Amino acid sequence: MLTTILSAAHSGLETIAIEVEVNVFTKGFPGITIIGLPNKAIEEAKERVKTAITNSGFEFPQSKIIINLAPADIPKEGSCYDLPIAVGILHAMGVVQLPKEKSFFYGELSLDGSLRHTKGVLLLALSAKQHSVKELYVPLPSSQEGAVVSNVSVFPVASLHELVLHLNGSKKIAKALIKPGNTESERLVAEFDFNEIIGQNHAKRALTIAAAGGHNLFMQGPPGSGKTMLARAVAGILPPLSPEESLEVTKIYSVTGNIPPGGSLIWARPFRISHHTTSRIGLIGGGSKPHPGEISLAHCGVLFLDEFPEFARSTLESLRQPMEDGEVTVTRAAGTLKFPADFMLIAAANPCPCGYLGDPKRECTCSPRMIMKYQSKLSGPLMDRIDLHVSVPVVEADKLIEHKDVETVSSAKIRERIIKAREVQYKRLSKSGIYMNGSMKNKHISDFVQLTTKASQLLKQAVNAYNLSTRTYFRLIKVSQTIADLEAADAVTETHVAEALQYRVRVE
Amino acid sequence: MKKNIFDIPIEVIKKGTKKYPQELLDLTDPPLELRVRGAFDASIFSNALAVVGSRKMTRYGKDLVETFVTALSSRNLVVISGFMYGVDTTAHRAAIEAGGVTIAVLAHGLNYIYPSENKDLYQLILDSGGCLISEYPDSFKPQLWTYPKRNRIVAALAKKGTLIIEAAEQSGSLITASYADALNRPLFAVPGSVFSKTSEGTNRLIKDAIAQMVLSIEDIVPSFNSGSDIAPTLFEDINKDEKALLAALSYEEMNIDEISMKVSKTVTEIGSHLTMLSLRGMVEETNGVYRIRTVKKK
């Protein structure tokens, strides 16, 4: 007997409906064959399904079973077909009735018949409307992801046995509802508070501006100057995600399996740290079956790359296109996929391989050639795409004891200011589909940024004096706008521009 | 298409000919022949000064080279150096920028460029009316022993003397110094910080009274006019806050956090002032450290 169950496959962030056709023969040697380009995980579904059905108290048919995953020409992967296969077999056996409404079955089975947390449920729920699906049967630990989507009933399935009772109408499963969560409680907890870091007010101010406007930032300074500490403290000053952003971020986290069991929408802004041994594909995304990389996981949040020049040149250069476009295009023989990647980059570097170039106390031991080679990795187009450049000097302890800090502000205070500045930006920009000054394109700049006459005069003067590129010119305007927004100023004045010039790119 | 610089003909000047610089005859082992590319005139060496120093020049050294070489070139002195990176390269470039003539004495053949990133400098020297000199065959690669050998030519050619800017102990610059001393050419050195490794050599030369201590250009060339090369500090058209910043910076260079502590203002407040001052050319900044600008740029 032939049964067709609806399930889904993810390709990038797109969801494709998959028909799981199960045919239980009356003749032939007992055994299961799965066709339709399954990967190893799906091949092994045979054993999981067989054991789960038996352990749930049902009889497994001693006959030949063919399972076809249609459309047959799309390669399929993952463990989410366990549930549709099991339901298909049970229906073919006449054990269970199928729901009247068009439904998706999706989830991995455990050998005892219970369902495990499976990635990609949010995307599945989001695509339900498009496929006119009304009901969703997903594992209980993943159901909160699906519950955020309205107009679709999400049934949290704890075990195969429970599902059979539900479908046969003897004991109904309650629809999943969103647990009222406190978004503020989901704040990213940073390792350091800004007021724990002594001195470095210049760098702190730059990081505040960067976080307020979503600007990329580059820090250079000798070892021990506190670059890493400063960058890690940024997690504590990031504003929460807006509902739109939250959905975008959760999608990526859902499809990569980064949502913990029981988790739902993500409200904390992503803060990703990549080590310099991260491969290019790990960072950018890709693979033969393209999946999002670190830059997409940092979408709407921060990507911190410490020891920036230690990254392979090809890895660094491949950051350029996503940094400009806010998304990454991955093209493979199998096709082209797009992942969102609108992240704020924080990069940190030493001034030379040994780290002590320009240090007042310690001698640099690098040869001029080594320094040149090291810095050449930092020069040119990539640096041009970074809005704020800061040098982080070593703080000398005696100087700190001698003078009191002019300002020490806690992360919480800074965060309040940033949230306010983001609101101002959101009001101004949201109609054009962007949320932050850092994402403004040149077109947006002419539409939204108001420079006073003096401010634009100063800009022109600076462009001539410092030989700035056109790209740098526009970056300066964006940063000036953020500085103005932090003060809630109506227009960008020459003071704002002058401060922004402090953070311009330095080319020796 | 640009002409290949190696296609420019090389002039060979043999010892004993008229064109051979007489200054070299002071050496115990003058080169048998000089190979020259570019404009060569044996009479200019009587007006030449060698500027040599550390390959690993500090910011202080760079400021010194630029200040002194600019002043020397504007006084029509020919600057001789060794084409190496660091002080040598900076000296050549500063001389060319100031519109002066500069001569590079190479430790290798003329059809070889080391360091390779100085290829443009090679061209610039030729374009600005200077020349490159070598005693080695044209394709000869630099060897460890060719550098000290080359230094004797530098010291001998520079009749007006040798100026040493930043030299560590046991550095090549000190070899040039000892040649200059042996040849009875004037030897000048600029003092540096007693903590700096790259100033140990120069400071000792001064202490041992081998070199004359140089504090300003007048210590090398008596001034023709009293025109100072140091940018005059104009305190007009500057507001009170900016005045305070300039006053704070006049003692020592500082990064923005240190300035902030010194004048008790937040970095946000002083940041824009510093930009304005640097746009007006009154302060300059490298790697986040600000200082009063001393070298006047064209």
Tab-separated table of C-alpha atoms in Angstrom, chain A residues 199-203 205 220 351 357-358 363-369 372 391 393-394 396 399-400 403-407 458 461-462 465-466 483 487 494-499 501-504 506 508, chain B residues 55-56 58-59 62 85-86 114-117 195-198 252-258 260-276 278-280 285-290:
chain	number	residue	atom	x	y	z
A	199	GLY	CA	41.987	54.021	30.824
A	200	GLN	CA	41.574	53.458	27.076
A	201	ASN	CA	38.841	56.045	26.885
A	202	HIS	CA	39.660	56.724	23.279
A	203	ALA	CA	39.157	53.088	22.339
A	205	ARG	CA	34.547	55.867	22.777
A	220	GLN	CA	45.915	48.217	16.576
A	351	PRO	CA	51.559	46.728	14.899
A	357	LEU	CA	56.781	48.489	17.165
A	358	GLY	CA	56.414	52.020	18.445
A	363	GLU	CA	62.412	47.275	21.605
A	364	CYS	CA	60.840	45.849	18.449
A	365	THR	CA	62.829	42.860	17.190
A	366	CYS	CA	61.311	42.648	13.719
A	367	SER	CA	63.173	43.405	10.534
A	368	PRO	CA	61.730	46.148	8.348
A	369	ARG	CA	60.821	43.539	5.771
A	372	MET	CA	56.199	45.521	5.813
A	391	SER	CA	45.324	52.666	18.122
A	393	PRO	CA	48.382	52.132	23.480
A	394	VAL	CA	49.815	50.272	26.438
A	396	GLU	CA	51.376	52.623	31.941
A	399	LYS	CA	50.374	57.250	34.791
A	400	LEU	CA	47.098	55.790	35.937
A	403	HIS	CA	45.981	60.915	37.246
A	404	LYS	CA	42.403	60.052	37.847
A	405	ASP	CA	40.379	58.857	34.916
A	406	VAL	CA	38.374	61.672	33.433
A	407	GLU	CA	35.442	59.364	32.835
A	458	LEU	CA	35.663	70.533	6.918
A	461	GLN	CA	39.380	70.089	3.598
A	462	ALA	CA	40.177	66.766	5.271
A	465	ALA	CA	44.760	67.187	3.457
A	466	TYR	CA	44.782	63.464	4.182
A	483	ILE	CA	28.281	60.606	16.596
A	487	GLU	CA	23.961	63.285	21.013
A	494	GLU	CA	31.778	70.193	12.142
A	495	THR	CA	32.452	68.974	15.694
A	496	HIS	CA	30.982	65.606	14.799
A	497	VAL	CA	33.001	65.430	11.597
A	498	ALA	CA	36.160	66.462	13.420
A	499	GLU	CA	35.716	63.682	15.920
A	501	LEU	CA	38.257	62.160	11.515
A	502	GLN	CA	40.035	60.854	14.601
A	503	TYR	CA	39.044	57.373	13.554
A	504	ARG	CA	39.896	57.548	9.881
A	506	ARG	CA	45.815	55.708	8.515
A	508	GLU	CA	51.723	55.269	6.102
B	55	ARG	CA	68.343	50.665	9.384
B	56	LYS	CA	65.874	50.391	12.187
B	58	THR	CA	62.683	55.220	15.216
B	59	ARG	CA	60.103	57.923	14.774
B	62	LYS	CA	62.796	59.893	11.002
B	85	TYR	CA	66.340	51.023	4.271
B	86	GLY	CA	65.904	53.134	7.358
B	114	TYR	CA	68.349	45.968	-2.777
B	115	PRO	CA	66.072	46.455	-0.904
B	116	SER	CA	63.723	45.707	-3.765
B	117	GLU	CA	61.018	48.069	-2.534
B	195	PHE	CA	67.318	54.549	26.884
B	196	SER	CA	67.161	54.022	23.158
B	197	LYS	CA	69.261	51.210	21.694
B	198	THR	CA	69.417	52.983	18.360
B	252	GLU	CA	56.254	65.515	25.318
B	253	GLU	CA	54.314	63.472	22.806
B	254	MET	CA	51.237	61.774	24.148
B	255	ASN	CA	48.369	59.579	23.070
B	256	ILE	CA	44.861	60.860	23.294
B	257	ASP	CA	44.106	59.155	26.593
B	258	GLU	CA	47.151	60.733	28.197
B	260	SER	CA	42.737	63.626	28.168
B	261	MET	CA	44.109	63.000	31.653
B	262	LYS	CA	46.522	65.905	31.442
B	263	VAL	CA	43.939	68.505	30.495
B	264	SER	CA	41.098	66.826	32.406
B	265	LYS	CA	38.736	66.690	29.479
B	266	THR	CA	37.012	63.659	27.982
B	267	VAL	CA	38.374	62.124	24.791
B	268	THR	CA	35.173	63.120	23.047
B	269	GLU	CA	35.806	66.769	23.849
B	270	ILE	CA	39.444	66.868	22.820
B	271	GLY	CA	39.123	64.549	19.805
B	272	SER	CA	37.677	67.157	17.495
B	273	HIS	CA	40.161	69.807	18.665
B	274	LEU	CA	43.048	67.502	17.860
B	275	THR	CA	41.671	66.920	14.377
B	276	MET	CA	41.374	70.646	13.793
B	278	SER	CA	46.311	68.496	12.789
B	279	LEU	CA	44.364	69.777	9.783
B	280	ARG	CA	45.997	73.154	10.375
B	285	GLU	CA	49.989	61.913	14.779
B	286	THR	CA	51.407	58.432	14.260
B	287	ASN	CA	49.942	55.270	15.722
B	288	GLY	CA	47.725	57.325	17.971
B	289	VAL	CA	50.532	59.412	19.447
B	290	TYR	CA	50.300	63.170	19.007
